Coordinates of C-alpha atoms and ligand atoms in Angstrom, one line a residue:
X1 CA 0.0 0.0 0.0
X2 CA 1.3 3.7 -1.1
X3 CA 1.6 5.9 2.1
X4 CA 1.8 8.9 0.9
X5 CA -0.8 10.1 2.7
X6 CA -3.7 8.0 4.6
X7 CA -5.3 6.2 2.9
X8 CA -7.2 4.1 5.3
X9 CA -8.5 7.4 6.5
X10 CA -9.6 9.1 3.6
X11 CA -11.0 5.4 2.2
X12 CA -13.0 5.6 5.3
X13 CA -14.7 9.1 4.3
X14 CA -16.2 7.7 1.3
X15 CA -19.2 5.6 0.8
X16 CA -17.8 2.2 0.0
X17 CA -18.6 -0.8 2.1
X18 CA -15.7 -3.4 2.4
X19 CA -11.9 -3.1 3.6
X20 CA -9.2 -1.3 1.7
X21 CA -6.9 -3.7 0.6
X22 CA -4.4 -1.9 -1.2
X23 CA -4.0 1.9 -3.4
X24 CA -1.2 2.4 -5.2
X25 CA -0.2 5.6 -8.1
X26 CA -2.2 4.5 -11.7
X27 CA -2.0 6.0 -15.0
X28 CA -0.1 8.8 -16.8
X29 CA -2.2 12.0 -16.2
X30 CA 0.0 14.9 -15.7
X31 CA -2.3 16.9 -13.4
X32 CA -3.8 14.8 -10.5
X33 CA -2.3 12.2 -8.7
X34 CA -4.2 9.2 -9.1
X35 CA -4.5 6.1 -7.3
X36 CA -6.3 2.3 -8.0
X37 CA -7.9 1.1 -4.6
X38 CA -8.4 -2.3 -4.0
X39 CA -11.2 -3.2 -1.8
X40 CA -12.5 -6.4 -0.4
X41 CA -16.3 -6.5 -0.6
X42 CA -18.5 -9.1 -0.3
X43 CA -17.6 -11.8 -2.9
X44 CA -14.5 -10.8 -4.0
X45 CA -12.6 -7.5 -4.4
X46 CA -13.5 -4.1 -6.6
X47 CA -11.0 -1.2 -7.7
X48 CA -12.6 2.4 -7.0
X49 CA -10.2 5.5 -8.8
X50 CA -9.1 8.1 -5.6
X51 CA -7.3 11.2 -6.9
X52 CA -5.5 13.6 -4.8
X53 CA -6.8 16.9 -6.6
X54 CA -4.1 19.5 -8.2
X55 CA -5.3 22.0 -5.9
X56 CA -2.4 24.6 -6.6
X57 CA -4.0 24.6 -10.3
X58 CA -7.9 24.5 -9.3
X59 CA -8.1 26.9 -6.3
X60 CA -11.6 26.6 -5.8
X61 CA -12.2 22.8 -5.7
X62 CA -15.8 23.5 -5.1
X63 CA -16.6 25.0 -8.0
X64 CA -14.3 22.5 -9.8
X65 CA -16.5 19.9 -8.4
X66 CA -19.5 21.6 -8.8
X67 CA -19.1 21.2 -13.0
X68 CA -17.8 17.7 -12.7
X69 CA -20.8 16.6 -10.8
X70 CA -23.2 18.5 -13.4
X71 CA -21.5 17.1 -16.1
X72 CA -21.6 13.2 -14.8
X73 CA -25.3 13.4 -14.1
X74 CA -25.7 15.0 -17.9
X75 CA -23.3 12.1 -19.3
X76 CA -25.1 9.5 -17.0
X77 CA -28.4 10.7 -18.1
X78 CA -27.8 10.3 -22.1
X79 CA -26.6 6.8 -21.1
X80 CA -29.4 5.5 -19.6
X81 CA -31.2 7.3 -22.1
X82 CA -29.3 5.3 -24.7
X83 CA -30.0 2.4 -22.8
X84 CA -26.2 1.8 -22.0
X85 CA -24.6 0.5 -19.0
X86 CA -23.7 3.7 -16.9
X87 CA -21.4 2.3 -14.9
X88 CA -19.0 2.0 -17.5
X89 CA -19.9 4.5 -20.4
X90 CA -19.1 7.9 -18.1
X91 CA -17.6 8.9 -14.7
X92 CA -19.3 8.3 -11.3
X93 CA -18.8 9.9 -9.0
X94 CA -18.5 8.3 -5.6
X95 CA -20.0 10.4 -2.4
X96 CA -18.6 10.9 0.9
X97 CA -20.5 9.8 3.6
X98 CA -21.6 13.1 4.7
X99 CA -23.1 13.5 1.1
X100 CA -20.3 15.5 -0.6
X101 CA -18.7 14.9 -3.7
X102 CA -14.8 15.3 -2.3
X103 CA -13.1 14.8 1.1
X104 CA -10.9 17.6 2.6
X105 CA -8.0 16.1 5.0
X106 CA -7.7 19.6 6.0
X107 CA -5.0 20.1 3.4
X108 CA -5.3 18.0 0.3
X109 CA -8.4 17.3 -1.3
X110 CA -9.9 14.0 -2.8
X111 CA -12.3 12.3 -5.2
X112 CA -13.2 9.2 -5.9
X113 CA -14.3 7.4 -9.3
X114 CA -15.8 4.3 -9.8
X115 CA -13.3 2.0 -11.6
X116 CA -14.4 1.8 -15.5
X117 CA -13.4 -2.0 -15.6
X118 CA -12.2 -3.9 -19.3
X119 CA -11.2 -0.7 -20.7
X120 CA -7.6 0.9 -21.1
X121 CA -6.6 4.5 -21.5
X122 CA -3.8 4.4 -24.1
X123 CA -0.7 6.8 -25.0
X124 CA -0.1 5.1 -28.3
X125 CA -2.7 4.3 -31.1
X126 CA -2.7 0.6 -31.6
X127 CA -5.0 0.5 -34.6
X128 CA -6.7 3.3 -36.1
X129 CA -9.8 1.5 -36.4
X130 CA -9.3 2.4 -32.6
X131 CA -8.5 6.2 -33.4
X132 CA -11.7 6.5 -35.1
X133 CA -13.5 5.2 -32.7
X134 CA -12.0 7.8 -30.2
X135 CA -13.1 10.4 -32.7
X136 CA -16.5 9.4 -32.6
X137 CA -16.7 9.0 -28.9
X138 CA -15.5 12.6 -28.4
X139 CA -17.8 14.1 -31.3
X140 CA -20.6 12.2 -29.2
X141 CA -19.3 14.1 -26.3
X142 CA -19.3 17.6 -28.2
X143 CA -22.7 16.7 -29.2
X144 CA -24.0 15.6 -25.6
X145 CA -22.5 19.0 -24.3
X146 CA -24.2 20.9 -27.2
X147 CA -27.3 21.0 -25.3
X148 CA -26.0 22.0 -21.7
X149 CA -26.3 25.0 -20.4
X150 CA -23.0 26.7 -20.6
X151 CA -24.5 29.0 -17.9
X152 CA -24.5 26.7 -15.2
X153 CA -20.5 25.7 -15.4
X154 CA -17.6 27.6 -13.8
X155 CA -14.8 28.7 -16.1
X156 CA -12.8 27.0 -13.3
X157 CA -9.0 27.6 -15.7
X158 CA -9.8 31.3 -17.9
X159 CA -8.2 31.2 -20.8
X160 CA -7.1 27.7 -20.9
X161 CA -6.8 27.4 -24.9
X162 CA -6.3 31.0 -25.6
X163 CA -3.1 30.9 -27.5
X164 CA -2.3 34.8 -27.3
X165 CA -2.8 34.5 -23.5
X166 CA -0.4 31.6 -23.2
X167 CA 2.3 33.6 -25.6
X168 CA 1.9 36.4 -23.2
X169 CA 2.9 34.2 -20.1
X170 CA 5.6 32.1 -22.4
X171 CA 7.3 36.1 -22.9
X172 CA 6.9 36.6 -19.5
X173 CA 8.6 33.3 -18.5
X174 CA 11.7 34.5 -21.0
X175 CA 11.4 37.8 -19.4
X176 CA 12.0 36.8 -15.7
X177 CA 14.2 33.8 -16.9
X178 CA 13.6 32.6 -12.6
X179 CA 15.8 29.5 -13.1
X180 CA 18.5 31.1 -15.0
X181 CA 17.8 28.2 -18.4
X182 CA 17.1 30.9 -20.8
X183 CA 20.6 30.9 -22.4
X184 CA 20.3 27.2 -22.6
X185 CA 17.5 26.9 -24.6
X186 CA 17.7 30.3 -26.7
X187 CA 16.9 28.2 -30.2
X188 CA 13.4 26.9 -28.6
X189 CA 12.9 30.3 -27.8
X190 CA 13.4 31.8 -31.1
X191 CA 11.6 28.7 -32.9
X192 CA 8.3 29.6 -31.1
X193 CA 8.5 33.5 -31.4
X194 CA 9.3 32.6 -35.0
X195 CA 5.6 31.0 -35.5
X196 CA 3.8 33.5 -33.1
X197 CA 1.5 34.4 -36.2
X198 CA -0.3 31.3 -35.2
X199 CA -1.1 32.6 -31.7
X200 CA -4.7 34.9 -33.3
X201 CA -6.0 32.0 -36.1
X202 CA -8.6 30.8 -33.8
X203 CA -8.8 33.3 -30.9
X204 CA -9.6 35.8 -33.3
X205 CA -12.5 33.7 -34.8
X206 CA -13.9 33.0 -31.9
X207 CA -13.9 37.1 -30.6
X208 CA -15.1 37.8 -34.1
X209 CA -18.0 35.4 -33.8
X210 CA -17.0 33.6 -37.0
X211 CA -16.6 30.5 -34.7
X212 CA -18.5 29.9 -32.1
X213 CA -17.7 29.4 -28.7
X214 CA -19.2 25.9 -27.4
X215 CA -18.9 24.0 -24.1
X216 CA -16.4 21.3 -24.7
X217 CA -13.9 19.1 -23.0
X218 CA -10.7 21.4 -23.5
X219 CA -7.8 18.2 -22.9
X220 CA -8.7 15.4 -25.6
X221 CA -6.0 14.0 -25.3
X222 CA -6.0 10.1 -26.3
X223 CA -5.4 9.0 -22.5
X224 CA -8.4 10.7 -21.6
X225 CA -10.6 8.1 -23.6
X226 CA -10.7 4.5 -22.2
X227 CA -11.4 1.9 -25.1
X228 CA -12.7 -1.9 -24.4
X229 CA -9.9 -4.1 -24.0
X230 CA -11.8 -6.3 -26.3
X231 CA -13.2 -4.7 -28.9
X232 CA -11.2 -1.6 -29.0
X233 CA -14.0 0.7 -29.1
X234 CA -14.1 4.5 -26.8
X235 CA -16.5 3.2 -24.1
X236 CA -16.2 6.3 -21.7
X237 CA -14.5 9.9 -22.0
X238 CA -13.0 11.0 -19.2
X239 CA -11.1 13.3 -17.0
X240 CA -13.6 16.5 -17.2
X241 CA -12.0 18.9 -15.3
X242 CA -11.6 21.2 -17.8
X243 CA -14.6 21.1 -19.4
X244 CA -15.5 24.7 -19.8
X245 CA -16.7 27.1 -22.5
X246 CA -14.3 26.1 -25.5
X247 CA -14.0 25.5 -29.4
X248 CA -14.8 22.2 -31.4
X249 CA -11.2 22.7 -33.5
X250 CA -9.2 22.3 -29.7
X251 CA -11.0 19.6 -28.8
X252 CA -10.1 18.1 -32.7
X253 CA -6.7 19.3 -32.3
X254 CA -5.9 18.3 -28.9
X255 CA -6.5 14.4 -29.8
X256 CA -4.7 15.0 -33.1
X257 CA -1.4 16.2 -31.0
X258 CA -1.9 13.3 -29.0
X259 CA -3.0 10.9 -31.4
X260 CA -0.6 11.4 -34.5
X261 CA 2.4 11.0 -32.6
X262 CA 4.3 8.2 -33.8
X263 CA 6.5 8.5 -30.6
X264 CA 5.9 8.9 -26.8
X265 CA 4.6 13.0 -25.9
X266 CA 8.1 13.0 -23.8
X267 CA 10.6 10.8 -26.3
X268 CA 14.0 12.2 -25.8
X269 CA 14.9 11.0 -29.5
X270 CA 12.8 13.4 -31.7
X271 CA 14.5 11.9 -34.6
X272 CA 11.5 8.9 -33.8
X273 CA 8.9 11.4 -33.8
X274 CA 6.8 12.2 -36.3
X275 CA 2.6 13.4 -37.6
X276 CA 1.2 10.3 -38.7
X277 CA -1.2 12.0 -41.6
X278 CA -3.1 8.6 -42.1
X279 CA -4.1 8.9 -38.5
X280 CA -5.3 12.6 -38.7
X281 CA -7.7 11.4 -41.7
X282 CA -9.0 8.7 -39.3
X283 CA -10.0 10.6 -36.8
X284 CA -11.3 13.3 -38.9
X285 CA -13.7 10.9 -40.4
X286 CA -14.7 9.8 -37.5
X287 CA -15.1 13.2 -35.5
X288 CA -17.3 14.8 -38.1
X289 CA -19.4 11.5 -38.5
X290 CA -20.6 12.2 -34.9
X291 CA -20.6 16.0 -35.2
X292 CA -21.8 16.4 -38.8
X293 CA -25.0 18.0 -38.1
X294 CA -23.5 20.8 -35.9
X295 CA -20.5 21.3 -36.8
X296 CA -20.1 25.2 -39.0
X297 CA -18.4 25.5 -42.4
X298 CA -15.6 27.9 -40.7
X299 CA -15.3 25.8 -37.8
X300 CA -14.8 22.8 -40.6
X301 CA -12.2 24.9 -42.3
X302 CA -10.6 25.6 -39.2
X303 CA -10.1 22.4 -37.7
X304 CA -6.2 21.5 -39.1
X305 CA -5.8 24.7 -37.6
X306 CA -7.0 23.2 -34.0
X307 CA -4.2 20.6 -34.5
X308 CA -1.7 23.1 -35.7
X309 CA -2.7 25.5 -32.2
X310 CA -2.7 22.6 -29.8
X311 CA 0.5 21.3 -30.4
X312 CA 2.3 24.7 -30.8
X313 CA 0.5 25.7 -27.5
X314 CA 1.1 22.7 -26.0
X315 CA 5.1 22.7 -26.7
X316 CA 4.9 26.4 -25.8
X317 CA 3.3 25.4 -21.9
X318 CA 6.2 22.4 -21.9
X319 CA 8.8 25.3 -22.5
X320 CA 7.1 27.4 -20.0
X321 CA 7.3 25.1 -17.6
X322 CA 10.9 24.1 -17.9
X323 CA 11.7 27.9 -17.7
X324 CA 10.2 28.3 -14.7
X325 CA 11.2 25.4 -12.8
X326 CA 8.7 22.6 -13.8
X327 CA 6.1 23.3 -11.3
X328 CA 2.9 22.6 -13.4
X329 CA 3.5 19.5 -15.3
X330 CA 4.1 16.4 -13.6
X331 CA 7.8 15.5 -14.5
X332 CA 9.9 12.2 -13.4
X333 CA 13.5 13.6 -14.4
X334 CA 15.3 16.5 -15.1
X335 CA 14.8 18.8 -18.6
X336 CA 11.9 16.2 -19.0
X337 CA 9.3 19.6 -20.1
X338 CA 12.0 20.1 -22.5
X339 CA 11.9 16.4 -24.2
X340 CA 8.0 17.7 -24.4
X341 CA 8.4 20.6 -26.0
X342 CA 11.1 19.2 -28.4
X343 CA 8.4 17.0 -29.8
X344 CA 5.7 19.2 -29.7
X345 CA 7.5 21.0 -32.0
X346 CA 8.4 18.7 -34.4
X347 CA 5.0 17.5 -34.9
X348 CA 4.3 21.4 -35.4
X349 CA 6.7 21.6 -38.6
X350 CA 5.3 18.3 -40.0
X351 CA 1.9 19.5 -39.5
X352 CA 2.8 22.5 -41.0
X353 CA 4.8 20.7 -44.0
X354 CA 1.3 19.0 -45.1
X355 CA -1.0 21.5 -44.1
X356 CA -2.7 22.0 -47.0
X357 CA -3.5 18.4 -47.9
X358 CA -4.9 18.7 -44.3
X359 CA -7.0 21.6 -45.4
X360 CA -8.2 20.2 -48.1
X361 CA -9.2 16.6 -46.3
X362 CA -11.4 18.7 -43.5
X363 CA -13.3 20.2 -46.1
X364 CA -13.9 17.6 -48.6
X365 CA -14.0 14.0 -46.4
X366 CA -17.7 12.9 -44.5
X367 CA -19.9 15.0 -47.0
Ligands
ADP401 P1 -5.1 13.7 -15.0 O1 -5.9 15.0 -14.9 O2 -4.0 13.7 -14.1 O3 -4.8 13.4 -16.4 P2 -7.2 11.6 -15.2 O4 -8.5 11.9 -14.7 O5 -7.0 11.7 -16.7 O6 -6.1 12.5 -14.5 O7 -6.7 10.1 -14.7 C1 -5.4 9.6 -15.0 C2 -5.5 8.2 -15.5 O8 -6.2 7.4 -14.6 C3 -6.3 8.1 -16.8 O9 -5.5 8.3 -17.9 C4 -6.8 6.6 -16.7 O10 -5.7 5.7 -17.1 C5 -7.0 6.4 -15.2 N1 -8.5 6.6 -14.9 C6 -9.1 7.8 -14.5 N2 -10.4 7.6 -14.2 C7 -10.6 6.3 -14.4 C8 -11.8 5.5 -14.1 N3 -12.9 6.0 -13.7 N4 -11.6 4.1 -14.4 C9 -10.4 3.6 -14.8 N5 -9.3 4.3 -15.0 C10 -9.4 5.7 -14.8
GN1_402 C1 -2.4 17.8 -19.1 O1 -4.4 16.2 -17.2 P1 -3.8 15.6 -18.4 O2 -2.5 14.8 -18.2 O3 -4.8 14.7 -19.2 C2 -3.0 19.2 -19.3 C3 -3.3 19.3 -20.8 C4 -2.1 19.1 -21.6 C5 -1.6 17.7 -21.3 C6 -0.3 17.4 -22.0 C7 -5.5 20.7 -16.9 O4 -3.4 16.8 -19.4 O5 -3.8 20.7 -21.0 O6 -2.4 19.1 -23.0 O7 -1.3 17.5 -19.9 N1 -4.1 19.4 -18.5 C8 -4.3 20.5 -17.8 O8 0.0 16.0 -21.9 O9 -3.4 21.5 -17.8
MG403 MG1 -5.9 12.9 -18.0

């Protein structure tokens, strides 16, 4: 058993029955820590998800919570609706026994999941059969949140995916230079100045009105799908804490980053990394399968675009990071936000290298 912190304790806030068995760390998020708990029930044993909530990123857990619990009921709803199993196809959450939906040790806070069983969240695309059917399950999503009322969410991160925001705060990183690693990576520096012009392609669409401005999932990334570890289909998006007012082309792009990568997000070796195109047509074709009806000519036409942003941005938060210290991305060794950005940036000037054919498929494929 992990002893980080206590587990039995916190296990003991939550309404489960049974004895903790065991919770160790699980997965690959970069944000929360999360755990697998083992308990003993009657019968046999059942895994539960606990995650220790960044709390230095979402200052006001609360209201954090408050969308996340809104948005499981609205997921769990369409489920049941659908007549699917809703224990598996979205997030539950699991409530304290005082009837909350986290438990505060006075410090850190927690939240528990049930444990979507016979499913896998990936880092790597195995078959992209599978990508597609990613693509689907988060144009399903887009299309489930199409009809919430944006209203009633928090904007818990503001400008999350606003590019010119996170250029500002990349300058002002430079600027300060806090951990004295500007010299050392002056040619990063210069590479993303040099494609700043990027920064306004979507940002100003969306001020403009020319794309609208949707509630969406805002971090698509491929581990935040699990797929059935039989038939490779999405079964359940997850990890909604940043689902917020947003635009269709990030949620595209994000999984596109993700997803096209023919290496790992952190591979030191960038001479391995490279945009799979094939795999940006599959999920394309799958995304506007499910999102056909609602999706907007401009927002069609922007969606290489999405890919283009999220990666830049992406390697651009990496370099950030590494400037000032790694303190938002979890990291496991040293100048690992630099291996990030590195590929990040790569899979920028491939992008970039076939961006036209990738205009051309995003208006043309799913007519
Ligand atoms: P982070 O914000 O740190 O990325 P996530 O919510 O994405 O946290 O969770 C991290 C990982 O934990 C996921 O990629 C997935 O492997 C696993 N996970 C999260 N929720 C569940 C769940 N309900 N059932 C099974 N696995 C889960
Ligand atoms: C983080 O939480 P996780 O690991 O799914 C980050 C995303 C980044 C991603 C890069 C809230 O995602 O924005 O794209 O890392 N999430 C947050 O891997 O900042
Ligand atoms: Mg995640």
């Amino acid at each position: 058993m992990n002893t980080e912190y206590n587990f039995k304790d916190i296990f003991a806030h939550f309404q489960i029955e049974g004895e903790l068995l065991d919770c160790e760390r699980y997965g690959q998020g970069l944000i929360n820590k999360t755990y697998c708990m083992t308990v003993k029930q009657k019968g046999g044993t059942v895994r539960y998800i606990l995650q220790c909530i960044n709390s230095r990123l979402f200052k006001e857990v609360d209201k954090l919570m408050h969308n996340i619990q809104l948005v499981t009921e609205w997921s769990r709803k369409s489920v049941e609706e659908r007549g699917g199993d809703p224990l598996r196809e979205c997030l539950n959450l699991v409530h304290t026994r005082d009837g909350k939906v986290y438990y505060c040790d006075g410090k850190n806070y927690f939240r528990v999941y049930i444990f979507i069983e016979g499913a896998t969240a990936y880092d790597y695309i195995r078959d992209p059969r599978d990508f597609y059917e990613c693509a689907v399950a988060f144009g399903n999503f887009a299309n489930l949140l199409s009809t919430f009322d944006a209203s009633q969410l928090y904007e818990v991160l503001p400008n999350f995916h606003n590019t010119k925001v996170r250029y500002q705060n990349f300058l002002n990183a430079v600027e300060k230079d806090v951990c004295g690693r500007r010299k050392e990576v002056q040619a990063e520096i210069d590479w993303v100045n040099a494609h700043s012009d990027l920064c306004g392609k979507i940002v100003d669409k969306i001020e403009s009105g020319e794309i609208p401005l949707r509630v969406t999932h805002n971090d698509t990334k491929l581990n935040n799908v699990m797929q059935d570890d039989v038939t490779g289909k999405a079964v359940a998006v997850i990890d909604l804490d940043t689902v917020m007012p947003g635009s269709l082309c990030y949620d595209f792009g994000d999984s596109i980053r993700s997803g096209c990568n023919s290496a790992a997000e952190d591979e030191p070796d960038t001479s391995k990394v490279h945009f799979r195109y094939e795999l940006y047509e599959a999920y394309l074709r799958g995304y506007l399968s499910a999102v056909k009806s609602s999706i907007t000519e401009e927002e069609r036409k922007c969606l290489p675009y999405g890919a283009v942003l999220m990666t830049y941005e992406c390697g651009m938060r990496f370099l950030t990071d590494y400037l000032e210290g790694d303190t938002y991305f979890r990291t496991t060794r040293p100048k690992h936000n630099l291996d990030r950005a590195h590929t990040q940036f790569k899979l920028v000037d491939e992008m970039l290298e076939c961006f036209d054919k990738m205009e051309e498929a995003a208006v043309t494929l799913e007519r």
